[in-house]
Amino acid sequence: MQFGPGFGFADAARHAPYLARLGVSHVYCAPIFAARPGSTHGYDVIDPTRINPELGGEDGFRAMAADFRAAGLGLILDIVPNHMGVGTDNRYWQSVLREGPESPYAGWFDIDWNHPELPGKLLLPILGRCYGAALAAGDLAVKVDAEGPAVWAHETHRLPLRAEDVAALDDPAEVARLNADRGALDALIARQHWRVAKFDYDRGVINYRRFFTVSDLAGLRVELPEVFEATHRLILDLVAEGLVDGLRVDHVDGLYDPGDYCRRLRSAVSRPVRIWVEKILGADEPLPADWGTDGTTGYEFANLVDGLLVVPGALGALDDAYSGFVGRVPDVAGMVRAAKIEIMTGRMAGELDALLARIVDLARADPEARDIAPQILRAALVETVAALDVYRTYADAAGLSPADHARIDAALGRARARAPELGPEVFDFLAALLTLARPEGMPVLRRLQQLTGPVTAKGVEDTLLYRHARLIALNEVGCEPGRYAGTVAEFHAANAARARELPACLLTGSTHDTKRGEDARARIAAITQDPPAFARAASAWLGMLEDPARPIDRNEAWFFFQLLLGAWPMEWRPDRHPGVEELGAFRERVREAMLKSAREAAVNTRWVHGDPDYEAALAAFVDRALDAGPENRFLAAFRETEAALFPAGLGNALIQTALRLTAPGVPDIYRGAELWEQSLVDPDNRRPVDFSTREGMLDALDQGVGAPLLGGIEGGGPKLALIAALLAHRASAPDLYARGEYVPVAAADPRLLAFARRWNGTTLVTVARLPGTAVEPDLAALGLVGGWRDLVAPAISGDPSTAPFASAPVAVLVRP
């Protein structure tokens, strides 16, 4: 559940009976604590000691929890220990601005009060223009409100004054004189504990840790016991009362010591609740066992399944199609490196240089390293961070694990090979620090660990995944850029390990952070069934839409055609033409998603100092594509291709749903994704959910009505029926899913995936005919003869006699 304006606790509670009938066990809530007014997501918490009054406050939360309990539903909370939304509405931040390092909350935030460019001051990059111009234009002025006089920037940012300055401003005439005298106002501002600057000043200087590059989300120091206790008191009370059964820890990699935090959280909860961490795992990177958590939020599973849905043998044809369309063959590894370096030396240069200053100081104190120039140290540090193949390492009070030591060594080795001109001395020096051969390296490494995660997230997730457009079905949070297909053997190995080590790990398909919804990705993956055909279609479409006077990047056109295929509503089949208003609303969504994608890619435009002419050309391109007029040749041509790929996309969607609900782990269904989930990147994936339609469809299903009356294939009826059937079986045999043995079932065809779950005399077998399967599955050859009941076919077709695979390319068989 995602809370926000128009959907609070009372709204969620009204759907408790529906969720219970669907088979849901727990409602997994986005942050419920007081957030910035009007927040659409809740991750900008401003006070973790209060439940958000805009959502219903504490009384509303308790009433919702009671309604859920009455329906047999538990609650899981998403908590945000890494950062806090800061600004006018955050009383802790306001105290820091007013009192500086003497504020009782100064230690809450990760602030460097000794920054050489900002001694004793906290940078606030909030102005729309340079400080002098803002001052001259009247963007800064003293105002008096109920809390006393303060400087206001753009009439929206309240900047409190030191107590001694407040005392001198009790006369309204004095306030008026200050606002009329820019020199006096400048002098007043100069005396404060804060310094205001233009919004993009933080690209070069910043003296507090942020959430990625978001300056109004400031990092918290939950490693300090007093900060942990203060910010978790309410959370722990809700757990102790029995209102909360699980916690999802947002952005755990941003913390100073994630392992220590997780162990303290586990120790602090008074009941044996589940704890999951939002953690992106690299290739072959396990979740540290000593954290004491129940697993991750499941992005690795989503990517594992996405890889299964593409045809492995189509890679060469897809590469040819992509390079033929865009005119180049991308070097993905080089693109990853370039994107990470671009983030480090651009939007995160302030963080990079703050770390570099520490390293330079250590070098100056070392006779063997003092002759290494700062710019050489900077270049070597950049190359090393760019070469790290995981989000971060986890050096703690116990030191560096052998696995992390090896990862740092490997990164340094790649950096040496990439930039030998920097000389061996600089890499030797960095190696001694970062592998803790020198004890003074620990503070450097621990700060570096909080830098590499944001660099990777911004460089890969928020840049590279919008630049490399070969197959955007695989461009998802936690993916391995450039990796094409997954194998059945890898899927089995991952499932077996999860069943053995983290049986309660979450399994996700869509979240508020995914770039595209699970069924959008399933449809895009269908391109791999015939890449040359898609390439021919894309070339024809470009010819229909391109404006020679305002061309768009061909890579972004290729991206757009895939995005459109994924998002095109499945209920709009060739015999179902959307109305003008429907198409117009869809066009708005696609236009906004494409604009965000282009800005994130930062090739032709960007968020700051972008190219409005290119953005206008891109918007016009989308508008021409989705124009409802009869002269639009593209739309008819596109719909022919979409119809041809529809069956494969549908099959992929049903396969991934069945796998998520039967593999070892706990399936997570994003709100509304019990029907087709074809959302685009946020905020599109936070659109209101039509629960009334879903409730009506479930009513029909409960009454034994088949898929056609559930809204048919196009309306998501089969997915709803499949989820309801599998959740019902999970509820009837909980130990089978929570504790059951996982056994791969061998098949002659490498694209036939089959596995068994066994517990106490009950066996469940899932068989999926993956894209590229050469033959129809022979259940007898798999040893599946006699006495099996298929949960999928009856659910989708309404006909209990339907044979496996007649209705879907996946079967879930149970016995007895």
Short mmCIF file of C-alpha atoms in Angstrom, two decimals, residues 13 30 55 58 86 115 165 321 331 445 504 509 540 583 585 619 664 705 707 726 765 778:
data_model
loop_
_atom_site.label_atom_id
_atom_site.label_comp_id
_atom_site.label_asym_id
_atom_site.label_seq_id
_atom_site.Cartn_x
_atom_site.Cartn_y
_atom_site.Cartn_z
CA ALA A 13 -8.97 -0.09 5.88
CA ALA A 30 4.82 2.68 2.79
CA LEU A 55 -3.03 10.08 6.62
CA GLU A 58 -2.34 7.72 15.39
CA VAL A 86 14.53 18.69 5.94
CA HIS A 115 34.39 22.04 6.04
CA ASP A 165 19.60 38.32 16.36
CA ALA A 321 18.69 -5.04 -34.48
CA ASP A 331 30.25 -1.13 -24.71
CA LEU A 445 37.02 3.45 4.08
CA ALA A 504 11.31 -15.75 4.31
CA GLY A 509 7.88 -8.14 -9.31
CA ALA A 540 9.05 2.01 -40.34
CA LEU A 583 -5.83 7.94 -25.32
CA ALA A 585 -4.63 10.47 -20.60
CA ALA A 619 7.19 15.64 -26.47
CA PRO A 664 10.86 -20.34 -1.90
CA VAL A 705 -17.62 -17.11 -12.94
CA ALA A 707 -12.30 -15.49 -16.94
CA LEU A 726 -2.22 -19.80 -5.49
CA VAL A 765 5.29 -29.01 -8.86
CA ASP A 778 5.64 -33.94 -21.70
#
